[in-house]
XYZ file of C-alpha atoms in Angstrom:
161
model
C -0.229 12.070 15.798
C 0.606 13.311 19.278
C 1.360 10.981 22.366
C -1.118 13.043 24.386
C -3.844 12.177 21.696
C -2.915 8.577 21.682
C -3.100 8.515 25.518
C -6.342 10.054 25.535
C -7.701 7.565 22.922
C -6.431 4.577 24.997
C -7.876 5.844 28.176
C -11.339 6.073 26.492
C -11.054 2.797 24.533
C -10.984 4.540 20.901
C -9.476 2.022 18.592
C -6.592 3.017 16.482
C -8.669 2.952 13.340
C -11.260 5.079 14.656
C -8.541 7.631 15.768
C -6.791 7.495 12.280
C -10.181 7.959 10.467
C -11.052 11.110 12.785
C -7.462 12.338 12.317
C -7.801 12.167 8.286
C -11.316 13.743 8.536
C -10.259 16.795 10.631
C -6.695 17.079 9.519
C -6.294 15.881 5.939
C -2.769 15.231 4.722
C -1.357 18.471 3.068
C -0.048 18.129 -0.567
C 3.590 17.175 -0.025
C 6.071 20.012 -0.345
C 8.239 19.881 -3.431
C 6.740 16.565 -4.285
C 4.986 15.938 -7.615
C 3.700 12.903 -9.839
C 4.121 9.584 -8.390
C 5.859 10.599 -5.288
C 3.024 12.903 -4.150
C 0.347 10.336 -4.990
C 2.341 7.720 -2.903
C 2.596 10.175 0.215
C -1.144 10.840 -0.062
C -2.000 7.222 -0.304
C 0.318 6.315 2.611
C -1.333 9.198 4.775
C -4.912 7.647 3.787
C -3.895 4.093 4.758
C -4.490 4.079 8.508
C -8.221 4.263 7.890
C -8.042 0.844 6.300
C -4.995 -0.956 7.553
C -1.286 -0.424 7.133
C 0.937 -0.039 4.102
C 4.716 -0.289 3.905
C 7.001 0.871 1.132
C 8.467 -2.053 -0.734
C 11.774 -1.221 -2.556
C 13.011 -3.555 -4.889
C 16.311 -4.056 -6.632
C 19.764 -5.448 -6.445
C 23.029 -4.217 -5.043
C 26.518 -5.620 -4.453
C 27.591 -6.351 -0.932
C 31.032 -5.556 0.542
C 32.416 -8.772 -1.202
C 30.790 -7.857 -4.666
C 28.243 -10.658 -4.359
C 24.585 -9.267 -5.579
C 21.969 -9.257 -3.104
C 18.388 -8.998 -4.399
C 15.808 -7.191 -2.274
C 12.129 -6.814 -2.615
C 9.147 -8.962 -2.403
C 9.371 -11.640 -4.946
C 12.631 -10.544 -6.413
C 14.071 -13.797 -6.266
C 16.107 -13.464 -9.734
C 16.485 -11.200 -12.747
C 14.337 -13.620 -14.742
C 11.474 -13.646 -12.371
C 11.755 -9.871 -11.767
C 11.411 -9.288 -15.607
C 8.091 -11.123 -15.538
C 6.757 -10.235 -12.033
C 7.373 -6.940 -10.061
C 5.970 -6.332 -6.872
C 4.120 -3.275 -5.988
C 5.388 -0.112 -4.562
C 3.118 -0.485 -1.333
C 2.724 -3.848 0.572
C 0.491 -4.147 3.492
C -2.662 -5.479 5.167
C -6.226 -3.999 4.883
C -8.747 -4.617 7.593
C -11.932 -6.363 6.453
C -14.928 -7.381 8.317
C -15.797 -11.069 7.456
C -18.744 -13.403 7.220
C -21.807 -13.314 9.640
C -20.503 -16.267 11.367
C -17.578 -14.101 12.508
C -19.436 -10.952 13.416
C -17.197 -8.704 15.601
C -13.923 -10.114 14.171
C -11.818 -8.490 11.509
C -9.757 -10.258 8.885
C -6.409 -8.620 7.653
C -6.148 -9.199 3.811
C -2.758 -9.085 2.144
C -2.807 -5.492 -0.075
C -0.561 -4.458 -2.751
C -0.724 -0.981 -4.489
C 1.318 -0.010 -7.516
C 1.541 3.863 -7.301
C 1.498 5.757 -10.539
C 1.650 9.493 -11.548
C -1.823 11.231 -11.724
C -1.773 11.078 -15.480
C -1.095 7.420 -15.814
C -3.938 5.226 -17.510
C -2.789 1.597 -18.200
C 0.317 -0.548 -18.683
C 2.430 0.683 -21.716
C 5.749 -0.812 -21.128
C 7.483 -4.188 -20.171
C 8.012 -2.939 -16.645
C 4.297 -1.879 -16.167
C 3.242 -5.223 -17.662
C 5.352 -7.128 -15.213
C 3.611 -5.136 -12.436
C 0.215 -6.047 -13.721
C 1.360 -9.708 -13.612
C 2.023 -9.161 -9.939
C -1.349 -7.574 -9.250
C -3.212 -10.390 -11.296
C -1.257 -13.100 -9.212
C -2.149 -11.348 -5.765
C -5.755 -10.961 -6.806
C -5.896 -14.729 -8.056
C -5.183 -15.604 -4.346
C -7.838 -13.643 -2.912
C -5.933 -10.647 -1.753
C -6.217 -6.951 -2.875
C -4.102 -5.352 -5.346
C -4.108 -2.601 -8.150
C -2.743 0.394 -9.647
C -3.384 3.851 -8.095
C -2.840 7.050 -9.612
C -4.448 9.151 -6.866
C -6.091 8.380 -3.331
C -9.467 7.708 -4.602
C -8.114 4.595 -6.702
C -6.528 3.250 -3.480
C -9.809 3.858 -1.552
C -11.644 2.149 -4.279
C -9.275 -0.947 -4.035
C -9.625 -1.466 -0.295
C -13.215 -0.457 0.147
C -15.326 -3.676 -0.189
């Protein structure tokens, strides 16, 4: 989004979420060049995210530092044993949700986790995917939004209450 458009929106008190929604309606995200499968789905979901909140890429793994000491990274990747059972989602963020009548005019940010899959994906079928499903289940049990998404409509369904 251009800085001139951002200045115009600020001058006219247009909230960022309204501007992002307008942008997505008028200038939909193109299919990513040279991308297919899960990578393309992830880029399309990230392009749609500003209408609902914000999503960040959650890389997860382990590498050795310059002393040869393993350093784990990624949400919930506390140990190899934990990571074998629970794998955090590809995209982590916050979804804006309007809350109860007692809070009219307020917006609540809800933790959101999206595990992106290629368009032909149907359901967990291996240990890695079952560990991802365990993370999704844990997040949902605590009142947050989480799920698998093999296309933008899956993401939209997840965050539209």
